[in-house]
CSV table of C-alpha atoms in Angstrom, one decimal:
chain,number,residue,atom,x,y,z
T,1,PRO,CA,-23.4,2.4,-4.5
T,2,ALA,CA,-21.6,-0.1,-7.6
T,3,GLN,CA,-19.1,2.1,-7.6
T,4,PHE,CA,-18.0,0.8,-3.7
T,5,ALA,CA,-17.9,-2.8,-5.1
T,6,VAL,CA,-14.8,-4.8,-4.5
T,7,ASP,CA,-13.6,-8.3,-3.3
T,8,ALA,CA,-10.0,-8.3,-4.3
T,9,LEU,CA,-6.8,-6.5,-4.5
T,10,PRO,CA,-3.3,-7.4,-5.7
T,11,ALA,CA,-1.1,-7.3,-3.5
T,12,ARG,CA,1.4,-4.7,-5.4
T,13,THR,CA,-1.0,-1.8,-4.8
T,14,LEU,CA,0.2,-2.3,-1.1
T,15,MET,CA,3.7,-1.3,-1.9
T,16,GLN,CA,2.0,2.8,-2.6
T,17,ARG,CA,1.8,3.2,0.9
T,18,PRO,CA,4.3,6.0,2.3
T,19,ASP,CA,5.6,3.9,5.0
T,20,LEU,CA,6.8,0.9,3.0
T,21,VAL,CA,8.0,2.4,0.4
T,22,ALA,CA,9.9,3.7,2.7
T,23,LEU,CA,10.6,0.7,5.0
T,24,GLU,CA,12.0,-0.9,2.1
T,25,ARG,CA,14.5,2.1,0.5
T,26,GLY,CA,15.9,1.2,4.7
T,27,VAL,CA,16.3,-2.5,3.7
T,28,LEU,CA,17.9,-1.5,0.7
T,29,ALA,CA,20.4,0.9,2.0
T,30,ALA,CA,21.1,-1.4,4.3
T,31,SER,CA,21.9,-4.6,2.3
T,32,ALA,CA,24.6,-1.9,0.6
T,33,GLU,CA,25.8,-0.9,3.7
T,34,VAL,CA,26.0,-4.6,4.4
T,35,GLY,CA,28.0,-5.3,0.9
T,36,ALA,CA,30.7,-2.0,1.4
T,37,ALA,CA,31.0,-3.8,5.1
T,38,GLN,CA,32.5,-7.2,3.8
T,39,ALA,CA,33.9,-5.8,0.4
T,40,ASP,CA,36.2,-3.5,2.6
T,41,ARG,CA,37.4,-6.7,4.3
T,42,TRP,CA,38.7,-8.5,1.2
T,43,PRO,CA,41.5,-7.0,-0.8
T,44,ARG,CA,41.4,-4.7,-3.8
T,45,LEU,CA,42.8,-4.9,-6.8
T,46,SER,CA,43.7,-2.2,-9.4
T,47,LEU,CA,45.5,-0.1,-12.0
T,48,ALA,CA,47.9,1.9,-11.3
T,49,GLY,CA,50.6,4.2,-14.0
T,50,THR,CA,49.8,6.4,-16.5
T,51,VAL,CA,49.3,6.9,-20.2
T,52,SER,CA,50.7,10.5,-21.6
T,53,LEU,CA,50.9,11.7,-24.6
T,54,ALA,CA,55.3,12.3,-26.5
T,55,THR,CA,56.2,14.5,-28.6
T,56,ALA,CA,59.9,13.8,-30.8
T,57,ARG,CA,61.3,16.2,-33.1
T,58,GLY,CA,63.8,15.6,-35.8
T,59,ASN,CA,65.3,16.7,-39.4
T,60,GLY,CA,62.8,19.0,-39.5
T,61,ALA,CA,60.0,16.4,-38.8
T,62,SER,CA,57.7,15.7,-36.0
T,63,ALA,CA,56.1,13.1,-34.7
T,64,SER,CA,53.3,11.9,-31.8
T,65,GLY,CA,52.4,9.2,-29.7
T,66,THR,CA,52.0,8.0,-26.6
T,67,ASN,CA,53.8,6.8,-22.7
T,68,TRP,CA,51.7,4.7,-20.9
T,69,SER,CA,52.8,3.2,-17.7
T,70,ILE,CA,50.0,0.4,-16.4
T,71,GLY,CA,50.6,-2.5,-14.1
T,72,PRO,CA,48.1,-4.0,-11.3
T,73,ALA,CA,48.4,-2.6,-8.0
T,74,LEU,CA,46.7,-5.3,-5.5
T,75,SER,CA,45.8,-4.0,-1.9
T,76,LEU,CA,46.1,-6.1,1.1
T,77,PRO,CA,43.7,-5.0,4.4
T,78,LEU,CA,45.4,-4.1,7.1
T,79,PHE,CA,45.4,-6.1,10.5
T,80,ASP,CA,42.6,-3.8,12.7
T,81,ALA,CA,42.2,-5.6,15.5
T,82,GLY,CA,38.5,-7.3,14.3
T,83,ARG,CA,37.2,-3.9,13.4
T,84,ARG,CA,36.4,-4.8,9.6
T,85,ALA,CA,33.8,-7.4,10.6
T,86,ALA,CA,32.8,-5.9,13.7
T,87,ALA,CA,31.8,-3.0,10.8
T,88,VAL,CA,30.1,-6.3,9.1
T,89,ASP,CA,28.6,-7.3,11.8
T,90,ALA,CA,27.3,-4.4,12.9
T,91,ALA,CA,25.7,-3.2,9.3
T,92,MET,CA,24.0,-7.2,10.0
T,93,ALA,CA,23.1,-6.5,12.8
T,94,ARG,CA,20.7,-2.7,10.9
T,95,TYR,CA,20.1,-4.6,8.0
T,96,PHE,CA,18.0,-7.6,9.7
T,97,GLU,CA,16.7,-4.5,12.1
T,98,ALA,CA,15.4,-2.9,8.8
T,99,ARG,CA,13.8,-6.3,7.4
T,100,ALA,CA,11.9,-7.3,11.0
T,101,ARG,CA,10.6,-3.7,10.1
T,102,TYR,CA,9.9,-4.5,7.0
T,103,GLU,CA,7.8,-7.4,6.9
T,104,GLN,CA,6.3,-6.0,10.4
T,105,ARG,CA,4.9,-3.3,8.9
T,106,ALA,CA,4.1,-5.0,5.7
T,107,ARG,CA,1.6,-7.6,8.3
T,108,ASP,CA,-0.2,-4.6,9.3
T,109,ALA,CA,-1.1,-3.3,6.8
T,110,VAL,CA,-2.9,-6.1,4.8
T,111,ARG,CA,-4.2,-6.8,8.1
T,112,GLU,CA,-5.9,-3.2,7.9
T,113,VAL,CA,-7.5,-3.9,4.4
T,114,GLU,CA,-8.3,-7.1,5.3
T,115,GLN,CA,-10.5,-5.0,7.8
T,116,ALA,CA,-11.5,-3.2,5.8
T,117,LEU,CA,-12.5,-4.6,2.8
T,118,VAL,CA,-14.7,-7.1,6.0
T,119,ARG,CA,-16.1,-3.5,6.9
T,120,LEU,CA,-16.7,-2.9,3.2
T,121,ASP,CA,-18.3,-6.3,2.4
T,122,ALA,CA,-21.3,-5.8,5.4
T,123,ALA,CA,-22.2,-2.6,4.9
T,124,GLY,CA,-22.5,-3.2,1.1
T,125,ARG,CA,-25.0,-6.7,2.8
T,126,ARG,CA,-26.5,-4.5,5.0
T,127,GLU,CA,-27.4,-1.4,2.5
T,128,ALA,CA,-29.0,-3.6,0.4
T,129,ASP,CA,-31.2,-5.3,2.6
T,130,ALA,CA,-31.7,-1.7,4.1
T,131,ALA,CA,-32.5,-0.6,0.4
T,132,ALA,CA,-35.2,-2.9,0.3
T,133,ALA,CA,-36.5,-2.6,3.3
T,134,ALA,CA,-36.6,1.6,2.9
T,135,GLN,CA,-38.4,0.3,-1.1
T,136,GLY,CA,-40.7,-1.5,0.5
T,137,TYR,CA,-42.1,0.7,3.5
T,138,ARG,CA,-42.0,3.0,0.4
T,139,GLN,CA,-44.7,0.9,-1.7
T,140,PHE,CA,-46.5,0.4,2.1
T,141,LEU,CA,-47.3,4.3,2.4
T,142,ASP,CA,-48.4,4.3,-1.2
T,143,ALA,CA,-50.9,2.3,0.1
T,144,ALA,CA,-51.9,3.3,2.6
T,145,GLN,CA,-51.8,7.2,1.7
T,146,ALA,CA,-54.6,5.6,-1.4
T,147,ARG,CA,-56.8,4.0,1.1
T,148,TYR,CA,-56.4,7.0,2.9
T,149,ASP,CA,-58.1,8.9,0.3
T,150,VAL,CA,-60.7,7.0,-0.4
T,151,GLY,CA,-61.5,6.9,3.3
T,152,ALA,CA,-60.4,3.7,4.1
T,153,GLU,CA,-57.1,4.8,6.2
T,154,SER,CA,-57.5,5.6,10.0
T,155,LEU,CA,-55.6,9.1,10.0
T,156,LEU,CA,-52.8,7.4,12.8
T,157,ASP,CA,-52.3,4.4,10.0
T,158,LEU,CA,-51.0,6.4,8.0
T,159,GLU,CA,-48.9,8.8,10.0
T,160,SER,CA,-47.5,5.1,11.4
T,161,ALA,CA,-46.7,4.8,7.1
T,162,ARG,CA,-45.4,7.0,7.1
T,163,ARG,CA,-43.1,7.1,10.1
T,164,ASN,CA,-41.9,3.1,9.3
T,165,ALA,CA,-41.0,4.7,5.7
T,166,LEU,CA,-38.7,7.9,7.2
T,167,LEU,CA,-37.0,5.5,10.2
T,168,ALA,CA,-36.6,3.1,6.8
T,169,ALA,CA,-35.0,6.1,4.4
T,170,ALA,CA,-33.3,7.1,7.5
T,171,THR,CA,-31.1,3.9,7.8
T,172,LEU,CA,-30.9,3.3,4.5
T,173,LEU,CA,-28.9,6.7,4.3
T,174,ALA,CA,-26.9,5.5,7.7
T,175,VAL,CA,-25.6,2.1,6.5
T,176,GLN,CA,-24.5,3.8,3.1
T,177,ARG,CA,-22.4,6.5,4.9
T,178,GLU,CA,-20.9,3.6,7.2
T,179,ARG,CA,-20.3,2.4,3.3
T,180,VAL,CA,-18.7,5.1,2.0
T,181,THR,CA,-16.3,4.9,5.7
T,182,ALA,CA,-15.7,1.7,4.9
T,183,TRP,CA,-14.4,2.6,1.3
T,184,VAL,CA,-11.7,5.5,2.7
T,185,ALA,CA,-11.2,2.9,4.9
T,186,LEU,CA,-10.0,0.7,2.3
T,187,TYR,CA,-8.5,3.4,-0.3
T,188,ARG,CA,-5.9,4.8,2.5
T,189,ALA,CA,-4.8,1.0,3.4
T,190,VAL,CA,-3.7,0.4,0.3
T,191,GLY,CA,-1.9,3.8,0.2
T,192,GLY,CA,-4.3,6.1,-1.9
T,193,GLY,CA,-4.4,6.7,-5.4
T,194,TRP,CA,-6.0,3.3,-6.8
T,195,ALA,CA,-9.4,2.7,-8.3
T,196,ALA,CA,-11.5,-0.2,-7.4
T,197,ASP,CA,-12.1,-1.7,-10.6
T,198,ALA,CA,-9.1,-1.3,-12.1
T,199,GLY,CA,-7.9,-3.3,-8.6
T,200,ALA,CA,-10.2,-5.8,-8.8
T,201,ALA,CA,-10.1,-6.7,-12.5
T,202,GLN,CA,-6.2,-7.0,-11.7
T,203,GLY,CA,-6.8,-9.3,-9.0
T,204,ARG,CA,-8.8,-12.2,-10.8
T,205,GLN,CA,-5.4,-12.5,-13.5
């Protein structure tokens, strides 16, 4: 049971969830589209011209050099009746939509982790109680068996003690399965690939 103990984990572990990774990439792509649409509205400055190799010959000798003709070129966007502005607005809308989806999914992921942590903690507490109860009933059964062996206990009382010990052991197994299920839910909620010991240690830093 000790290997399942966890009381905190760093929020960055959520970023290994495939759904959040995909949505984050969508936000970044939408942001890049906004930048490209905005850049398309402004004048562009570039360099125009050529650089070439030239060879001069004379008096039996030759010399090589370069010829170049380079200068700045400014291109202005033509009037487009608001097409570029509309493209920016559309890109912004896609960006805000992508960001909203990401934020909503992140909130859902946090809620799933919180619920898994609560279930894991509750199952751990019940397991401790069930383990103590199972041990107590087992000790009572051993005492009843000892009394029965010396004729100080009836067979009915012995079987009653045995039944109670078996029920307590079955309850302990059920709670242990519940705790394992809660751990699996937590593991899935953080996207897998996370160790409880390492995650808890990072969360305490």
